[in-house]
């Protein structure tokens, strides 16, 4: 079943998957995968067994006798191979009669590899998978596994067909794997604290439920007695023929009283106690946090102090991106082009646009943001005034998303593209390569405003490894963080009105969050870069903010190289500057 109310069923004899609307089964259903006879072509299946449907209604099918897993996008005429497909075998790029499949929120595909007695995990687009459990040749561990499922804690369950049992494999989290051996006792302490705390809460909850049930039952018994008494009074009045106005008013008042008691069955309520029933714990590290610092003198690495169209010049540059080779990709906004500036080069080269301002496929119109998809080395551009997101690859252009007032862009490592829409005050997410849909709103989308579920002119964005989205909420002078799946965000920088105090921002632009969770913000109106630690009321000035307009004037873009040097697009000075790290 999917979240839209559809039931999907695989037919292993007809080699197809059909879909029905839940509750509406008096029809033949709609074929959503296969249905073109038995075979190994991309529009065919060979003994389709288990399946999985994601939130975009893409169907993943275990194509058992083709020893592969196929993905059929909604409305597609053929599928793509996402797992296996290299004939039957036990290598990491092979399967042997695939069975149960699950796709997690990160797009990772888990497969019950029946013939190899193992569970495999594949990331879409990868040539090989990895063994999660099993596959060691010990048949008493796994033997003919078929079904596959997870519980809400991430523990893995499989139906082990030949041993006639369901097995559970407990999750070992990534964080636990990263801990060295001397910290394992600390993890055990945390696990024990979690178990004990949950037990206490469950015991208290059961105790409170019993109190409410007992109190309610007493109340209902009292109502029952009153109804019986009232019934006797009515019988007596009927015998004595005393149904006058006084008697009827009395009965009416009695019934009203009983009705009120039914609507409020007990005189009890819930009061939250300020005293916790569990003991909170804290993690105390003897190692002090270290904060990087940068030299305060800016070094110009691209452009000059005067605007121009030459290859050594820029005109009000905005978003920047730096790759592992220290090459700077620049949204040269008012030259309507993207410039690639190699490390230590004296001039750049135009890699997108540069054909004048316009809306033709080979033109740009005030590009605001640029990112590089390092998987295929394409350039993705927020073509702001053309209201589109466009991709350039070796002078070939493709419009990915149209009719969007795009400003900020971000790519998540699991293959998602995030785009901010300045006019709709929202951020949307698309699966890379799948743009023939409206995307999914991941932040905002509730109109313009300053409430936790709203944005006001969202600009640049950053997405961390957990798919939390950080947004420069420009006209609210704050940075918002929206955790994946959240209905509203939290303020993590600024949010105290426009200003230059350490707890304020002035039209924030590009943002970066480092591995320690420290948030770096291009504070445009204050000509400074700020660093905020989440949960702190104030930030600190990293560079700039000294009032000297010839140092920074209207900074927008922000990036780091692999050495930790800080780069800023100094818009009004028409240049990109570098601040060298010193600690």
Coordinates of C-alpha atoms in Angstrom, one line a residue:
X1 CA 0.0 0.0 0.0
X2 CA 1.1 3.6 -0.5
X3 CA 0.2 6.7 1.5
X4 CA -2.3 7.8 -1.2
X5 CA -4.6 4.8 -0.6
X6 CA -3.6 2.4 -3.4
X7 CA -3.0 -1.4 -3.1
X8 CA -0.2 -2.9 -5.3
X9 CA -0.1 -6.6 -6.1
X10 CA 2.5 -8.7 -8.0
X11 CA 1.4 -11.5 -10.3
X12 CA 4.4 -13.9 -10.7
X13 CA 2.6 -15.9 -13.5
X14 CA 1.6 -12.9 -15.6
X15 CA 4.9 -11.2 -14.7
X16 CA 3.3 -7.9 -13.8
X17 CA 2.4 -5.6 -11.0
X18 CA -1.1 -4.0 -10.8
X19 CA -2.5 -1.2 -8.7
X20 CA -6.0 -0.8 -7.3
X21 CA -7.7 2.0 -5.4
X22 CA -8.3 0.8 -1.8
X23 CA -11.9 -0.4 -1.5
X24 CA -12.5 -0.2 -5.3
X25 CA -11.7 -3.7 -6.6
X26 CA -14.4 -4.4 -9.1
X27 CA -12.1 -3.7 -12.0
X28 CA -8.9 -5.2 -13.5
X29 CA -6.6 -2.7 -11.9
X30 CA -3.9 -0.7 -13.6
X31 CA -0.5 -2.3 -14.7
X32 CA 2.3 -0.3 -13.2
X33 CA 5.2 -2.6 -13.9
X34 CA 5.8 -5.4 -16.4
X35 CA 2.8 -6.8 -18.3
X36 CA 4.8 -7.4 -21.5
X37 CA 5.3 -11.1 -21.1
X38 CA 8.2 -13.1 -19.5
X39 CA 11.7 -11.8 -20.3
X40 CA 14.7 -9.8 -19.3
X41 CA 14.1 -6.6 -21.2
X42 CA 13.6 -3.4 -19.3
X43 CA 9.8 -3.5 -19.9
X44 CA 9.6 -7.2 -18.8
X45 CA 9.8 -9.3 -15.6
X46 CA 10.5 -12.9 -14.9
X47 CA 8.6 -14.2 -11.9
X48 CA 7.9 -10.9 -10.0
X49 CA 7.6 -11.6 -6.3
X50 CA 7.9 -9.1 -3.6
X51 CA 7.6 -5.3 -4.1
X52 CA 8.0 -2.0 -2.3
X53 CA 6.4 1.4 -3.2
X54 CA 8.1 4.7 -2.1
X55 CA 6.5 8.1 -1.4
X56 CA 6.7 9.1 -5.0
X57 CA 4.8 6.0 -6.0
X58 CA 7.8 4.4 -7.7
X59 CA 7.5 0.6 -7.6
X60 CA 10.5 -1.6 -6.7
X61 CA 10.1 -5.2 -7.8
X62 CA 12.1 -8.3 -6.9
X63 CA 12.5 -9.7 -10.4
X64 CA 13.4 -13.2 -9.1
X65 CA 14.4 -15.2 -12.1
X66 CA 16.3 -12.3 -13.6
X67 CA 18.2 -12.0 -10.3
X68 CA 17.6 -8.3 -10.0
X69 CA 15.5 -5.6 -8.5
X70 CA 13.7 -3.3 -10.9
X71 CA 12.4 0.3 -10.2
X72 CA 9.4 1.5 -12.2
X73 CA 8.7 5.2 -11.8
X74 CA 5.1 6.3 -11.7
X75 CA 3.7 6.2 -15.3
X76 CA 6.9 4.7 -16.8
X77 CA 6.7 2.3 -19.7
X78 CA 9.9 0.5 -18.6
X79 CA 11.9 0.1 -15.4
X80 CA 15.5 0.5 -14.5
X81 CA 17.8 -2.0 -12.8
X82 CA 18.7 -0.8 -9.3
X83 CA 20.1 -4.0 -7.8
X84 CA 21.8 -7.0 -9.5
X85 CA 21.1 -7.7 -13.1
X86 CA 24.5 -9.3 -13.6
X87 CA 23.2 -12.9 -13.8
X88 CA 22.9 -15.3 -10.9
X89 CA 25.9 -15.3 -8.6
X90 CA 27.3 -14.4 -5.2
X91 CA 29.6 -11.5 -6.1
X92 CA 28.7 -8.1 -4.6
X93 CA 27.2 -7.0 -8.0
X94 CA 25.0 -10.1 -8.2
X95 CA 21.9 -11.7 -6.6
X96 CA 20.4 -15.2 -6.6
X97 CA 16.6 -15.2 -6.7
X98 CA 15.8 -11.9 -5.0
X99 CA 12.9 -11.9 -2.6
X100 CA 11.8 -9.3 0.0
X101 CA 12.8 -5.7 -0.6
X102 CA 12.7 -2.5 1.5
X103 CA 13.8 1.0 0.6
X104 CA 14.6 3.3 3.5
X105 CA 14.2 7.1 3.8
X106 CA 17.7 7.6 2.4
X107 CA 16.9 5.6 -0.7
X108 CA 19.0 2.6 0.3
X109 CA 17.6 -0.7 -1.0
X110 CA 17.6 -3.8 1.2
X111 CA 17.2 -7.2 -0.5
X112 CA 16.6 -10.7 0.8
X113 CA 19.1 -12.5 -1.4
X114 CA 17.5 -16.0 -1.2
X115 CA 20.0 -18.2 -2.9
X116 CA 23.0 -16.6 -1.2
X117 CA 21.5 -16.7 2.3
X118 CA 22.2 -13.0 2.9
X119 CA 20.6 -9.6 3.1
X120 CA 22.2 -7.0 0.8
X121 CA 22.1 -3.2 0.9
X122 CA 22.5 -1.2 -2.3
X123 CA 22.6 2.6 -2.8
X124 CA 20.8 3.4 -6.1
X125 CA 23.3 4.1 -8.9
X126 CA 26.1 2.0 -7.3
X127 CA 27.5 -1.0 -9.2
X128 CA 27.9 -3.1 -6.1
X129 CA 26.0 -3.7 -2.8
X130 CA 27.3 -4.7 0.6
X131 CA 26.3 -7.6 2.8
X132 CA 24.3 -6.5 5.8
X133 CA 23.8 -9.9 7.5
X134 CA 24.4 -13.5 6.5
X135 CA 26.4 -14.7 3.5
X136 CA 28.9 -16.6 5.5
X137 CA 28.0 -20.1 4.4
X138 CA 26.6 -21.2 7.7
X139 CA 23.2 -22.6 6.8
X140 CA 22.1 -22.6 10.5
X141 CA 22.3 -18.8 10.5
X142 CA 20.3 -18.1 7.3
X143 CA 18.8 -20.7 5.0
X144 CA 16.4 -19.6 2.3
X145 CA 15.4 -16.2 3.6
X146 CA 12.4 -14.6 2.0
X147 CA 10.5 -12.0 3.9
X148 CA 12.2 -8.8 5.2
X149 CA 11.1 -6.0 7.5
X150 CA 12.3 -3.4 10.1
X151 CA 10.8 -2.3 13.3
X152 CA 10.7 1.4 14.4
X153 CA 14.1 1.0 16.2
X154 CA 15.7 -0.2 13.0
X155 CA 16.1 -3.8 14.0
X156 CA 16.0 -6.2 11.0
X157 CA 13.7 -9.2 10.8
X158 CA 13.7 -11.9 8.2
X159 CA 11.6 -15.0 7.5
X160 CA 14.1 -17.9 7.4
X161 CA 12.1 -20.3 5.3
X162 CA 14.1 -23.5 5.5
X163 CA 14.6 -23.3 9.3
X164 CA 10.9 -22.4 9.8
X165 CA 11.6 -19.3 11.9
X166 CA 11.6 -15.5 12.0
X167 CA 14.9 -14.1 13.0
X168 CA 15.8 -10.7 14.4
X169 CA 19.1 -8.8 13.9
X170 CA 19.6 -6.0 16.3
X171 CA 20.8 -2.7 14.9
X172 CA 24.3 -1.5 15.5
X173 CA 24.1 2.2 14.9
X174 CA 26.7 4.1 12.9
X175 CA 27.6 6.1 16.0
X176 CA 28.3 2.9 17.9
X177 CA 30.5 1.6 15.1
X178 CA 32.5 4.8 15.2
X179 CA 33.2 4.6 18.9
X180 CA 36.6 3.1 19.9
X181 CA 36.7 0.3 22.3
X182 CA 37.3 2.4 25.4
X183 CA 34.0 4.2 24.9
X184 CA 31.9 1.0 24.6
X185 CA 31.1 1.0 28.4
X186 CA 29.7 4.5 28.0
X187 CA 27.4 3.4 25.2
X188 CA 26.2 0.5 27.4
X189 CA 25.5 3.0 30.2
X190 CA 23.4 5.1 27.9
X191 CA 21.5 2.0 26.6
X192 CA 20.8 0.9 30.2
X193 CA 19.6 4.4 31.1
X194 CA 17.2 4.3 28.1
X195 CA 15.8 0.9 29.1
X196 CA 15.3 1.9 32.8
X197 CA 13.7 5.3 31.9
X198 CA 11.2 3.6 29.5
X199 CA 10.3 1.0 32.1
X200 CA 9.6 3.8 34.7
X201 CA 7.4 5.7 32.2
X202 CA 5.5 2.6 31.2
X203 CA 4.8 1.7 34.8
X204 CA 3.6 5.2 35.7
X205 CA 1.4 5.3 32.6
X206 CA -0.3 2.0 33.5
X207 CA -0.8 3.2 37.1
X208 CA -2.5 6.4 35.8
X209 CA -4.7 4.5 33.3
X210 CA -5.9 2.2 36.1
X211 CA -6.8 5.3 38.3
X212 CA -8.8 6.9 35.4
X213 CA -10.6 3.6 34.6
X214 CA -11.5 3.1 38.3
X215 CA -12.7 6.6 38.7
X216 CA -14.8 6.5 35.5
X217 CA -16.4 3.2 36.5
X218 CA -17.5 4.7 39.8
X219 CA -19.0 7.6 37.9
X220 CA -20.8 5.3 35.5
X221 CA -22.2 3.2 38.3
X222 CA -23.6 6.3 39.9
X223 CA -25.3 7.3 36.6
X224 CA -26.7 3.8 36.3
X225 CA -28.3 4.1 39.8
X226 CA -29.8 7.5 38.9
X227 CA -31.3 6.2 35.7
X228 CA -32.9 3.3 37.5
X229 CA -34.3 5.6 40.1
X230 CA -35.6 7.9 37.5
X231 CA -37.2 5.0 35.7
X232 CA -39.1 4.0 38.9
X233 CA -40.3 7.6 39.4
X234 CA -41.6 7.7 35.8
X235 CA -43.5 4.4 36.4
X236 CA -45.0 5.7 39.6
X237 CA -46.1 9.0 37.9
X238 CA -47.7 6.9 35.1
X239 CA -49.6 4.9 37.7
X240 CA -50.8 8.0 39.5
X241 CA -51.4 9.9 36.3
X242 CA -49.3 12.8 37.5
X243 CA -47.7 13.9 34.2
X244 CA -48.3 17.6 34.7
X245 CA -46.0 20.5 33.9
X246 CA -44.3 20.4 37.3
X247 CA -43.6 16.7 36.9
X248 CA -42.3 17.1 33.4
X249 CA -39.9 19.9 34.3
X250 CA -38.6 17.8 37.2
X251 CA -37.9 14.9 34.8
X252 CA -36.3 17.3 32.3
X253 CA -33.9 18.7 34.9
X254 CA -33.0 15.2 36.1
X255 CA -32.1 14.2 32.5
X256 CA -30.0 17.4 32.0
X257 CA -28.1 16.6 35.1
X258 CA -27.4 13.0 34.0
X259 CA -26.4 14.2 30.5
X260 CA -23.8 16.6 32.1
X261 CA -22.5 13.8 34.2
X262 CA -22.1 11.6 31.1
X263 CA -20.3 14.3 29.2
X264 CA -17.9 14.8 32.2
X265 CA -17.8 11.3 33.6
X266 CA -15.3 12.1 36.4
X267 CA -14.0 15.0 38.3
X268 CA -10.4 14.3 37.5
X269 CA -7.9 15.9 35.2
X270 CA -4.2 15.6 34.3
X271 CA -1.7 17.9 35.9
X272 CA 1.9 17.9 34.7
X273 CA 4.4 17.6 37.5
X274 CA 7.5 19.8 37.4
X275 CA 9.4 17.0 39.0
X276 CA 10.7 14.4 36.5
X277 CA 10.2 10.7 37.1
X278 CA 13.4 9.9 35.2
X279 CA 16.9 11.1 35.9
X280 CA 18.4 13.1 33.1
X281 CA 22.0 12.4 32.2
X282 CA 24.7 14.6 30.6
X283 CA 27.7 13.8 28.5
X284 CA 30.8 15.5 29.9
X285 CA 33.9 15.7 27.8
X286 CA 37.3 16.7 29.3
X287 CA 38.4 17.8 25.9
X288 CA 37.6 21.5 25.2
X289 CA 36.1 22.5 21.9
X290 CA 38.4 24.3 19.6
X291 CA 37.2 27.0 17.2
X292 CA 39.0 27.9 14.0
X293 CA 40.2 31.4 13.4
X294 CA 41.1 33.2 10.2
X295 CA 43.4 36.0 9.2
X296 CA 41.5 39.2 8.9
X297 CA 43.1 40.5 5.8
X298 CA 41.2 39.5 2.7
X299 CA 43.1 38.1 -0.3
X300 CA 41.4 38.7 -3.7
X301 CA 41.4 35.4 -5.6
X302 CA 38.9 36.2 -8.4
X303 CA 37.8 39.5 -10.0
X304 CA 38.9 43.1 -9.4
X305 CA 37.6 46.0 -7.5
X306 CA 35.8 47.3 -10.7
X307 CA 33.0 45.5 -12.5
X308 CA 33.4 44.4 -16.1
X309 CA 32.8 41.7 -18.6
X310 CA 36.4 40.6 -19.1
X311 CA 37.5 37.1 -18.1
X312 CA 39.5 38.7 -15.2
X313 CA 36.4 40.6 -14.1
X314 CA 33.1 40.0 -12.3
X315 CA 29.9 42.0 -11.9
X316 CA 28.1 41.7 -8.6
X317 CA 28.8 38.0 -8.0
X318 CA 26.6 36.0 -5.7
X319 CA 26.6 32.3 -5.0
X320 CA 29.9 30.3 -5.1
X321 CA 30.9 26.7 -5.0
X322 CA 34.4 25.3 -4.4
X323 CA 35.4 21.8 -5.4
X324 CA 38.2 19.5 -4.0
X325 CA 40.7 21.0 -6.5
X326 CA 40.0 24.5 -5.0
X327 CA 38.3 25.5 -8.3
X328 CA 35.8 28.3 -7.7
X329 CA 32.5 28.2 -9.5
X330 CA 30.9 31.7 -9.5
X331 CA 27.4 33.0 -10.2
X332 CA 28.6 36.1 -12.0
X333 CA 25.1 37.5 -11.6
X334 CA 25.0 40.8 -13.6
X335 CA 27.2 39.4 -16.4
X336 CA 24.5 36.6 -16.7
X337 CA 27.1 33.8 -16.7
X338 CA 28.8 31.1 -14.6
X339 CA 32.5 31.4 -14.3
X340 CA 35.0 28.7 -13.4
X341 CA 38.1 30.1 -11.8
X342 CA 41.0 27.6 -11.3
X343 CA 43.3 27.8 -8.3
X344 CA 45.7 30.7 -8.5
X345 CA 44.5 31.6 -12.0
X346 CA 44.5 35.2 -13.2
X347 CA 41.3 34.9 -15.1
X348 CA 38.3 32.6 -15.3
X349 CA 36.5 30.8 -18.1
X350 CA 32.8 31.0 -18.9
X351 CA 31.2 27.6 -18.5
X352 CA 27.5 28.6 -18.7
X353 CA 25.7 31.6 -20.1
X354 CA 27.8 34.5 -21.3
X355 CA 25.5 35.0 -24.3
X356 CA 23.8 38.1 -23.0
X357 CA 20.8 38.4 -20.7
X358 CA 17.9 36.3 -22.0
X359 CA 15.7 33.3 -21.6
X360 CA 17.0 31.2 -24.5
X361 CA 18.4 27.8 -23.5
X362 CA 22.0 29.0 -23.8
X363 CA 21.3 32.2 -21.8
X364 CA 21.0 33.1 -18.2
X365 CA 19.1 36.0 -16.5
X366 CA 20.6 37.1 -13.1
X367 CA 21.8 33.7 -11.9
X368 CA 21.9 33.6 -8.1
X369 CA 23.2 30.2 -7.0
X370 CA 25.4 27.5 -8.5
X371 CA 26.3 24.0 -7.4
X372 CA 28.3 21.2 -9.0
X373 CA 27.0 17.7 -9.2
X374 CA 30.3 15.9 -8.6
X375 CA 28.8 12.6 -9.7
X376 CA 28.5 13.7 -13.4
X377 CA 30.4 17.0 -13.2
X378 CA 27.4 19.0 -14.4
X379 CA 26.6 22.5 -13.2
X380 CA 23.2 23.2 -11.7
X381 CA 22.1 26.9 -11.7
X382 CA 19.4 28.9 -10.0
X383 CA 18.5 31.0 -13.0
X384 CA 16.7 33.5 -10.9
X385 CA 15.0 35.9 -13.3
X386 CA 14.2 33.2 -15.8
X387 CA 12.4 31.4 -12.9
X388 CA 14.0 28.0 -13.6
X389 CA 16.7 25.6 -12.4
X390 CA 18.9 24.6 -15.3
X391 CA 21.7 22.1 -15.8
X392 CA 24.7 22.6 -18.0
X393 CA 26.9 19.7 -19.0
X394 CA 29.6 20.2 -21.6
X395 CA 27.6 23.1 -23.2
X396 CA 24.5 21.0 -23.3
X397 CA 21.6 22.5 -21.4
X398 CA 18.5 21.0 -19.8
X399 CA 15.8 22.8 -17.8
X400 CA 15.3 20.7 -14.7
X401 CA 12.6 22.7 -12.9
X402 CA 10.5 25.5 -14.4
X403 CA 8.1 28.1 -12.9
X404 CA 10.1 28.6 -9.7
X405 CA 11.6 31.7 -8.2
X406 CA 14.7 29.8 -7.3
X407 CA 17.6 31.3 -5.3
X408 CA 19.3 28.7 -3.2
X409 CA 20.3 25.2 -4.2
X410 CA 21.7 22.2 -2.3
X411 CA 22.5 18.5 -3.1
X412 CA 22.3 15.8 -0.5
X413 CA 24.6 12.8 -0.9
X414 CA 21.7 10.4 -1.2
X415 CA 20.7 11.9 -4.5
X416 CA 18.2 14.7 -3.6
X417 CA 18.1 18.3 -5.0
X418 CA 16.8 21.0 -2.7
X419 CA 15.6 24.4 -4.1
X420 CA 14.3 27.5 -2.3
X421 CA 11.4 29.4 -3.8
X422 CA 11.6 33.1 -2.8
X423 CA 8.1 34.0 -3.9
X424 CA 6.2 31.0 -2.5
X425 CA 8.3 31.1 0.7
X426 CA 9.1 27.4 0.7
X427 CA 11.9 24.9 0.0
X428 CA 11.2 21.8 -2.1
X429 CA 13.0 18.5 -2.6
X430 CA 13.4 16.4 -5.8
X431 CA 14.9 13.1 -6.4
X432 CA 17.9 13.7 -8.7
X433 CA 16.9 12.9 -12.3
X434 CA 13.1 12.8 -11.4
X435 CA 11.8 16.3 -12.0
X436 CA 8.5 15.6 -13.8
X437 CA 6.6 16.3 -10.5
X438 CA 6.1 19.2 -8.1
X439 CA 8.6 17.9 -5.6
X440 CA 8.0 17.7 -1.9
X441 CA 7.8 20.7 0.4
X442 CA 10.4 20.3 3.2
X443 CA 10.3 23.8 4.7
X444 CA 7.7 26.6 4.7
X445 CA 4.9 26.5 2.2
X446 CA 2.4 28.1 4.7
X447 CA 2.5 31.6 3.2
X448 CA 4.7 34.6 4.0
X449 CA 5.3 35.3 7.7
X450 CA 7.4 34.9 10.8
X451 CA 5.8 32.0 12.5
X452 CA 7.7 28.7 13.0
X453 CA 6.0 27.1 10.0
X454 CA 6.6 30.1 7.7
X455 CA 9.4 31.8 5.8
X456 CA 9.8 35.3 4.4
X457 CA 11.9 35.4 1.3
X458 CA 14.0 32.3 1.7
X459 CA 17.4 32.6 0.0
X460 CA 20.4 30.2 0.3
X461 CA 20.1 26.8 1.8
X462 CA 22.3 24.1 3.3
X463 CA 21.4 20.4 3.9
X464 CA 23.3 18.3 6.5
X465 CA 23.8 14.5 6.4
X466 CA 20.6 13.9 8.3
X467 CA 18.7 15.9 5.7
X468 CA 17.9 18.8 8.0
X469 CA 17.5 21.9 5.9
X470 CA 19.1 25.2 7.0
X471 CA 17.5 28.3 5.3
X472 CA 18.6 31.9 5.2
X473 CA 15.2 33.5 6.1
X474 CA 16.3 36.8 4.6
X475 CA 13.5 39.2 5.4
X476 CA 13.0 37.7 8.9
X477 CA 16.8 38.2 9.5
X478 CA 17.3 34.7 10.8
X479 CA 18.5 31.2 9.9
X480 CA 15.9 28.5 10.3
X481 CA 16.5 24.7 10.7
X482 CA 13.9 22.3 9.5
X483 CA 14.5 18.7 10.7
X484 CA 13.5 16.1 8.1
X485 CA 9.7 15.5 8.2
X486 CA 9.1 18.5 10.6
X487 CA 6.0 20.6 10.2
X488 CA 7.8 23.7 11.5
X489 CA 11.3 25.0 11.9
X490 CA 13.4 26.4 14.7
X491 CA 15.5 29.6 14.7
X492 CA 19.2 28.7 15.0
X493 CA 20.7 32.1 14.2
X494 CA 19.4 35.7 14.5
X495 CA 15.6 36.1 14.8
X496 CA 15.8 39.2 16.9
X497 CA 15.0 41.7 14.3
X498 CA 17.3 43.5 11.8
X499 CA 20.4 44.8 13.5
X500 CA 24.2 44.5 14.1
X501 CA 24.2 43.1 17.7
X502 CA 25.7 39.7 18.2
X503 CA 22.2 38.2 18.5
X504 CA 21.0 39.8 15.3
X505 CA 21.5 39.5 11.5
X506 CA 20.7 41.8 8.6
X507 CA 19.4 40.0 5.5
X508 CA 21.5 36.8 5.8
X509 CA 22.7 35.1 2.6
X510 CA 24.7 31.9 2.1
X511 CA 25.1 29.5 5.0
X512 CA 27.3 26.6 5.8
X513 CA 27.1 24.1 8.7
X514 CA 30.4 22.3 9.6
X515 CA 30.8 18.8 11.0
X516 CA 30.6 20.2 14.6
X517 CA 27.2 21.8 13.8
X518 CA 28.6 25.3 13.8
X519 CA 26.6 27.6 11.5
X520 CA 28.4 30.1 9.3
X521 CA 26.3 32.9 7.9
X522 CA 27.1 35.6 5.3
X523 CA 25.6 38.6 7.2
X524 CA 25.0 40.7 4.1
X525 CA 23.8 44.0 5.6
X526 CA 26.5 44.0 8.3
X527 CA 29.4 43.1 6.0
X528 CA 30.5 40.2 8.2
X529 CA 30.6 36.5 8.5
X530 CA 29.0 35.2 11.7
X531 CA 29.5 31.8 13.4
X532 CA 26.6 30.5 15.6
X533 CA 26.6 27.3 17.7
X534 CA 23.1 25.9 17.7
X535 CA 21.3 26.6 21.0
X536 CA 23.4 29.7 21.7
X537 CA 21.7 33.1 22.0
X538 CA 24.5 35.0 20.3
X539 CA 27.0 34.4 17.5
X540 CA 30.5 35.6 17.0
X541 CA 32.1 37.6 14.2
X542 CA 34.5 35.5 12.2
X543 CA 35.6 38.1 9.6
X544 CA 34.5 41.6 8.6
X545 CA 32.1 43.7 10.5
X546 CA 34.6 46.5 11.1
X547 CA 32.8 49.1 9.1
X548 CA 35.4 49.4 6.5
X549 CA 33.5 49.1 3.2
X550 CA 36.6 48.5 1.2
X551 CA 37.1 45.2 3.1
X552 CA 33.7 43.6 2.7
X553 CA 30.7 45.3 1.0
X554 CA 27.6 43.3 0.5
X555 CA 28.9 39.7 1.0
X556 CA 26.6 37.0 -0.4
X557 CA 28.3 33.7 -1.2
X558 CA 30.2 31.6 1.3
X559 CA 32.3 28.5 1.0
X560 CA 35.3 26.6 2.4
X561 CA 38.1 24.7 0.7
X562 CA 39.4 21.4 2.0
X563 CA 42.0 23.2 4.1
X564 CA 39.4 25.2 5.9
X565 CA 40.2 28.5 4.2
X566 CA 37.1 30.8 4.0
X567 CA 35.9 32.3 0.7
X568 CA 33.4 35.1 0.3
X569 CA 31.7 36.7 -2.7
X570 CA 32.2 40.4 -2.0
X571 CA 29.3 41.5 -4.3
X572 CA 29.7 45.3 -4.3
X573 CA 33.4 45.0 -4.7
X574 CA 32.9 42.6 -7.7
X575 CA 35.4 40.0 -6.4
X576 CA 35.9 36.7 -4.5
X577 CA 38.1 37.0 -1.5
X578 CA 39.8 34.4 0.7
X579 CA 40.5 34.5 4.4
X580 CA 43.3 32.0 5.3
X581 CA 42.8 29.8 8.3
X582 CA 45.3 30.2 11.2
X583 CA 44.0 27.6 13.7

